Every structure is written in structure tokens, then in C-alpha cells.
């Protein structure tokens, strides 16, 4: 069995594969290293042989997680690393090591699936956009606050904005002007993200006309899917790239 991990700023997304070619037989999201280990230990008949991960966390934090996995399961761990070029994609950053590894892997996965020009829109803690040309050249991208950051900033800096996750979910049942604070905040932030999508689509069309593929990924991708109705919604796009960066066969 293969354990795959996407270690983001806020959560660790994980899944277990029976083999390299298999679909996930178990998956989840953990808020900490301890929670991850506990979730895995609770799985029946778990027999991990290999692990691969991508992390945007500090090196020390990543090393601690790797050590915990080795200690708990005796598994060898392969970590994705920055690259100037891989699988036909050329990193467009002036300092290629500064490009977030999650963005890099999502681009690898997208270019493989598209076999041509593509726009990758990822909606997690941050919202990101990356442009990959038909020749695999990464033209660069954009980063702005995602839904969690926008929401938390308003909650933190505005005294009267206080509400829970359940109220936030109910507020997004429609996008008419809000008649309560929670509706106004949640719908306003969602519309900002949709505006972000529309701007990226316009820019992509200026490069490639209509000859490109749009990918939506990340935990909040469904919030903006209506703004890009022809986009491919692939929540695990980073894992597609992870398999390319860390082949285990």
C-alpha cells in the first residue's frame, strides 16, 4: 500500500492506494501530524510499504512528520523537490526553488492531462493561478487570499463579525445580497473568488484564444465552478503531479 500526503499550510490531505495504478482505498484530511497518524492507525488491514509526500511547510516541520511516519509504520518516504524542468514543464520562476511545490505538482499534473496549454486555478488557504503554454513553458501566476484567509481576516479585524462554520455553509446556499452579516461576508468573499476566476480566464484567452484547458482544484474549487463551466474539476490534481515527481516503481 502507498501513502500519499499533501501537506499544506493548514491541513494534511492524505490517501492510501492499494498500488501505484489503483484508486484510493482510504482518504481524509488531518489537522496535525498526530491526527494523521491516529487516522492511519485506525484503518483496518493497513500495510504501508511506501510513502510519497509534498510539503509547503518549513523543512523542520516536514522532517518531523517524516520521522513520525518512519517510527509509526517503518515506511520509506519520498519527498517531492523543486525542479527547473520536469515532464515537459519548465518552471517559470526566476528562482525556481521559490515556487510552491503544491503549485508545481499541480502544473505537472495539469499539463499531463491537458497535453497542451492550460490554466490551473487552485482554491485552498490561498487562491492561485498558473499559466502553462502549449510548449510546457510556465508563464507565471498569481496568488491572492483564499476563502479561509479572507473570512478569518474579517472575523479577526471586525468585532461584530462572529459566526460558525454551519452558519457559513447555510449562507452559501444562494448568492443574492446578504441580509445578515454571515451572508454578506460569505457571499462577498465567494464573489471575489469568482471575479478572480473570470480575470484569469480573460488573460488566458488573450494568450491562447479558446485553445486551452482550465483546471479547478483545492478545497473551495466548487464555490467557483459556475464561473468556469467548462473547467475540469480535479480535487486531487496535486497527487497526479506527485506521482510524476516521486515515481515508486
Short mmCIF file of C-alpha atoms in Angstrom, two decimals:
data_model
loop_
_atom_site.label_atom_id
_atom_site.label_comp_id
_atom_site.label_asym_id
_atom_site.label_seq_id
_atom_site.Cartn_x
_atom_site.Cartn_y
_atom_site.Cartn_z
CA UNK A 1 0.00 0.00 0.00
CA UNK A 2 1.15 3.51 -0.82
CA UNK A 3 0.52 6.54 1.37
CA UNK A 4 0.31 9.90 -0.39
CA UNK A 5 0.38 13.18 1.52
CA UNK A 6 -0.25 16.78 0.52
CA UNK A 7 0.99 18.82 3.49
CA UNK A 8 -0.47 22.31 3.18
CA UNK A 9 -0.33 25.33 5.43
CA UNK A 10 -3.48 24.42 7.33
CA UNK A 11 -4.16 20.71 6.79
CA UNK A 12 -2.64 17.45 5.63
CA UNK A 13 -4.60 15.78 2.87
CA UNK A 14 -3.92 12.05 2.68
CA UNK A 15 -4.92 8.99 0.75
CA UNK A 16 -3.91 5.33 0.65
CA UNK A 17 -3.55 3.41 -2.62
CA UNK A 18 -3.51 -0.36 -2.97
CA UNK A 19 -0.87 0.06 -5.70
CA UNK A 20 0.56 2.74 -7.97
CA UNK A 21 -2.21 2.22 -10.51
CA UNK A 22 -5.10 1.86 -8.05
CA UNK A 23 -7.70 4.35 -6.89
CA UNK A 24 -7.66 5.46 -3.28
CA UNK A 25 -8.97 2.87 -0.85
CA UNK A 26 -8.96 5.37 2.03
CA UNK A 27 -8.55 9.12 2.26
CA UNK A 28 -9.06 12.04 4.59
CA UNK A 29 -7.87 15.38 5.94
CA UNK A 30 -5.89 15.76 9.16
CA UNK A 31 -5.27 18.89 11.18
CA UNK A 32 -1.96 17.75 12.67
CA UNK A 33 0.75 15.08 12.47
CA UNK A 34 -0.75 13.29 15.48
CA UNK A 35 -4.23 13.33 13.95
CA UNK A 36 -2.82 11.91 10.71
CA UNK A 37 -1.05 9.04 12.46
CA UNK A 38 -4.17 8.28 14.52
CA UNK A 39 -6.36 8.21 11.40
CA UNK A 40 -3.99 5.83 9.64
CA UNK A 41 -3.56 3.53 12.63
CA UNK A 42 -7.35 3.22 12.84
CA UNK A 43 -7.58 1.84 9.29
CA UNK A 44 -8.21 -1.93 9.21
CA UNK A 45 -5.63 -4.11 7.43
CA UNK A 46 -3.29 -1.20 6.75
CA UNK A 47 0.07 -2.39 5.46
CA UNK A 48 2.06 0.55 4.16
CA UNK A 49 5.11 -0.22 2.07
CA UNK A 50 5.91 3.20 0.62
CA UNK A 51 5.06 6.86 1.11
CA UNK A 52 5.43 9.95 -1.02
CA UNK A 53 4.62 13.48 0.02
CA UNK A 54 4.67 17.10 -0.98
CA UNK A 55 5.02 19.76 1.69
CA UNK A 56 4.89 23.55 1.68
CA UNK A 57 5.74 23.59 5.37
CA UNK A 58 9.06 24.54 6.93
CA UNK A 59 11.80 21.95 6.48
CA UNK A 60 11.91 21.23 10.21
CA UNK A 61 8.16 20.54 10.31
CA UNK A 62 8.39 18.27 7.28
CA UNK A 63 11.33 16.37 8.78
CA UNK A 64 9.35 15.84 11.99
CA UNK A 65 6.44 14.38 10.03
CA UNK A 66 8.73 12.08 8.05
CA UNK A 67 10.34 10.85 11.28
CA UNK A 68 6.89 10.21 12.79
CA UNK A 69 5.83 8.17 9.74
CA UNK A 70 9.01 6.11 9.80
CA UNK A 71 8.60 5.49 13.51
CA UNK A 72 4.92 4.53 13.26
CA UNK A 73 4.97 2.42 10.09
CA UNK A 74 8.61 1.70 9.22
CA UNK A 75 7.93 3.05 5.75
CA UNK A 76 10.37 4.71 3.37
CA UNK A 77 9.33 8.27 2.50
CA UNK A 78 9.98 10.08 -0.79
CA UNK A 79 9.58 13.87 -0.76
CA UNK A 80 8.89 15.98 -3.84
CA UNK A 81 11.62 18.52 -4.57
CA UNK A 82 11.81 21.67 -6.72
CA UNK A 83 12.99 21.31 -10.31
CA UNK A 84 13.78 23.66 -13.17
CA UNK A 85 12.11 21.29 -15.64
CA UNK A 86 10.16 18.05 -15.40
CA UNK A 87 7.77 16.04 -17.58
CA UNK A 88 7.88 18.68 -20.31
CA UNK A 89 7.04 21.60 -17.99
CA UNK A 90 9.59 24.38 -17.44
CA UNK A 91 9.40 26.30 -14.20
CA UNK A 92 8.85 29.97 -14.97
CA UNK A 93 10.04 31.46 -11.69
CA UNK A 94 13.29 33.47 -11.74
CA UNK A 95 14.34 31.39 -8.72
CA UNK A 96 12.65 28.06 -9.44
CA UNK A 97 13.07 26.84 -5.86
CA UNK A 98 10.78 29.62 -4.63
CA UNK A 99 7.74 28.31 -6.48
CA UNK A 100 5.44 26.47 -4.08
CA UNK A 101 5.75 22.72 -4.53
CA UNK A 102 1.99 22.23 -4.47
CA UNK A 103 1.64 24.65 -7.39
CA UNK A 104 4.48 22.95 -9.25
CA UNK A 105 2.95 19.49 -8.89
CA UNK A 106 -0.50 20.73 -9.89
CA UNK A 107 1.06 22.17 -13.05
CA UNK A 108 2.79 18.87 -13.85
CA UNK A 109 -0.49 17.02 -13.42
CA UNK A 110 -2.46 19.54 -15.46
CA UNK A 111 -0.04 19.60 -18.39
CA UNK A 112 -0.03 15.80 -18.50
CA UNK A 113 -3.83 15.64 -18.54
CA UNK A 114 -4.28 18.53 -20.99
CA UNK A 115 -1.44 17.71 -23.38
CA UNK A 116 -1.40 21.40 -24.20
CA UNK A 117 -1.90 24.89 -22.84
CA UNK A 118 -3.66 25.05 -19.51
CA UNK A 119 -4.73 27.34 -16.70
CA UNK A 120 -4.55 25.88 -13.19
CA UNK A 121 -6.76 27.52 -10.56
CA UNK A 122 -6.27 26.26 -7.01
CA UNK A 123 -8.53 27.37 -4.16
CA UNK A 124 -7.19 26.49 -0.73
CA UNK A 125 -5.86 28.71 2.04
CA UNK A 126 -4.63 30.90 -0.80
CA UNK A 127 -6.10 31.17 -4.28
CA UNK A 128 -3.54 30.69 -7.04
CA UNK A 129 -3.49 30.79 -10.82
CA UNK A 130 -0.76 29.39 -13.07
CA UNK A 131 -0.43 29.59 -16.85
CA UNK A 132 1.32 26.81 -18.80
CA UNK A 133 1.79 27.29 -22.53
CA UNK A 134 1.35 24.62 -25.22
CA UNK A 135 5.13 24.04 -25.18
CA UNK A 136 5.16 23.47 -21.41
CA UNK A 137 6.54 26.91 -20.58
CA UNK A 138 5.23 28.21 -17.25
CA UNK A 139 4.39 31.86 -17.89
CA UNK A 140 3.96 32.69 -14.21
CA UNK A 141 0.96 33.07 -11.98
CA UNK A 142 -0.95 34.95 -9.31
CA UNK A 143 -1.55 34.46 -5.60
CA UNK A 144 -4.27 36.07 -3.51
CA UNK A 145 -6.06 35.23 -0.25
CA UNK A 146 -8.37 32.25 -0.47
CA UNK A 147 -11.71 31.86 1.27
CA UNK A 148 -10.23 30.88 4.67
CA UNK A 149 -7.87 33.86 4.75
CA UNK A 150 -10.49 36.39 3.65
CA UNK A 151 -13.01 35.06 6.15
CA UNK A 152 -10.54 34.97 9.03
CA UNK A 153 -9.23 38.46 8.35
CA UNK A 154 -12.76 39.87 8.55
CA UNK A 155 -13.51 37.90 11.69
CA UNK A 156 -10.25 39.00 13.31
CA UNK A 157 -10.38 42.69 12.46
CA UNK A 158 -14.09 43.39 12.64
CA UNK A 159 -15.62 43.00 16.09
CA UNK A 160 -19.18 42.32 15.04
CA UNK A 161 -18.33 39.55 12.57
CA UNK A 162 -18.71 36.37 14.56
CA UNK A 163 -20.27 33.17 13.24
CA UNK A 164 -19.58 29.47 12.97
CA UNK A 165 -18.94 27.10 10.10
CA UNK A 166 -22.53 25.84 9.99
CA UNK A 167 -23.85 29.36 9.51
CA UNK A 168 -21.26 29.95 6.79
CA UNK A 169 -22.38 26.86 4.91
CA UNK A 170 -26.03 27.89 5.04
CA UNK A 171 -25.16 31.37 3.80
CA UNK A 172 -23.76 29.94 0.57
CA UNK A 173 -26.98 28.26 -0.48
CA UNK A 174 -27.51 31.28 -2.74
CA UNK A 175 -25.59 34.39 -3.82
CA UNK A 176 -28.20 37.13 -3.53
CA UNK A 177 -27.20 40.19 -1.47
CA UNK A 178 -26.80 39.20 2.17
CA UNK A 179 -29.39 40.21 4.74
CA UNK A 180 -27.24 39.10 7.66
CA UNK A 181 -23.55 39.62 8.37
CA UNK A 182 -22.68 35.98 7.74
CA UNK A 183 -24.48 36.07 4.38
CA UNK A 184 -22.81 39.33 3.38
CA UNK A 185 -19.32 38.08 4.27
CA UNK A 186 -19.56 34.58 2.82
CA UNK A 187 -21.26 35.66 -0.39
CA UNK A 188 -19.00 38.68 -0.81
CA UNK A 189 -15.84 36.56 -0.45
CA UNK A 190 -17.24 33.98 -2.86
CA UNK A 191 -17.95 36.65 -5.46
CA UNK A 192 -14.41 37.97 -5.08
CA UNK A 193 -13.06 34.50 -5.86
CA UNK A 194 -15.37 34.20 -8.87
CA UNK A 195 -14.11 37.56 -10.10
CA UNK A 196 -10.57 36.20 -9.74
CA UNK A 197 -11.54 33.25 -11.94
CA UNK A 198 -13.07 35.44 -14.65
CA UNK A 199 -9.98 37.65 -14.77
CA UNK A 200 -7.69 34.64 -15.20
CA UNK A 201 -9.89 33.24 -17.97
CA UNK A 202 -9.75 36.57 -19.80
CA UNK A 203 -5.96 36.63 -19.57
CA UNK A 204 -5.66 33.01 -20.74
CA UNK A 205 -7.82 33.80 -23.78
CA UNK A 206 -5.53 36.70 -24.62
CA UNK A 207 -2.67 34.18 -24.80
CA UNK A 208 -4.27 31.16 -26.47
CA UNK A 209 -7.75 32.11 -27.71
CA UNK A 210 -10.01 29.21 -26.78
CA UNK A 211 -7.33 26.55 -27.18
CA UNK A 212 -6.55 25.79 -23.54
CA UNK A 213 -7.84 23.64 -20.70
CA UNK A 214 -8.92 25.03 -17.33
CA UNK A 215 -8.38 23.00 -14.18
CA UNK A 216 -10.05 23.76 -10.85
CA UNK A 217 -8.60 22.18 -7.72
CA UNK A 218 -8.42 22.77 -3.97
CA UNK A 219 -10.95 22.55 -1.18
CA UNK A 220 -13.04 25.54 -2.27
CA UNK A 221 -12.95 24.89 -6.02
CA UNK A 222 -16.65 24.02 -6.16
CA UNK A 223 -17.52 27.51 -4.90
CA UNK A 224 -16.29 29.00 -8.17
CA UNK A 225 -17.10 26.20 -10.61
CA UNK A 226 -20.06 28.15 -12.05
CA UNK A 227 -17.66 30.87 -13.18
CA UNK A 228 -15.78 28.36 -15.35
CA UNK A 229 -18.43 25.87 -16.51
CA UNK A 230 -16.10 24.12 -18.97
CA UNK A 231 -13.30 23.64 -16.45
CA UNK A 232 -12.16 20.22 -15.28
CA UNK A 233 -12.73 19.92 -11.53
CA UNK A 234 -9.98 17.66 -10.17
CA UNK A 235 -9.64 17.85 -6.37
CA UNK A 236 -6.55 15.59 -6.35
CA UNK A 237 -4.57 17.33 -9.09
CA UNK A 238 -1.56 17.71 -6.80
CA UNK A 239 -1.48 13.94 -6.32
CA UNK A 240 -1.35 13.46 -10.10
CA UNK A 241 1.82 15.55 -10.16
CA UNK A 242 3.17 13.89 -7.01
CA UNK A 243 3.13 10.50 -8.73
CA UNK A 244 5.14 12.03 -11.57
CA UNK A 245 7.68 13.73 -9.30
CA UNK A 246 8.10 10.72 -6.99
CA UNK A 247 7.63 7.53 -9.03
CA UNK A 248 7.76 4.47 -6.82
CA UNK A 249 8.01 1.70 -9.43
#
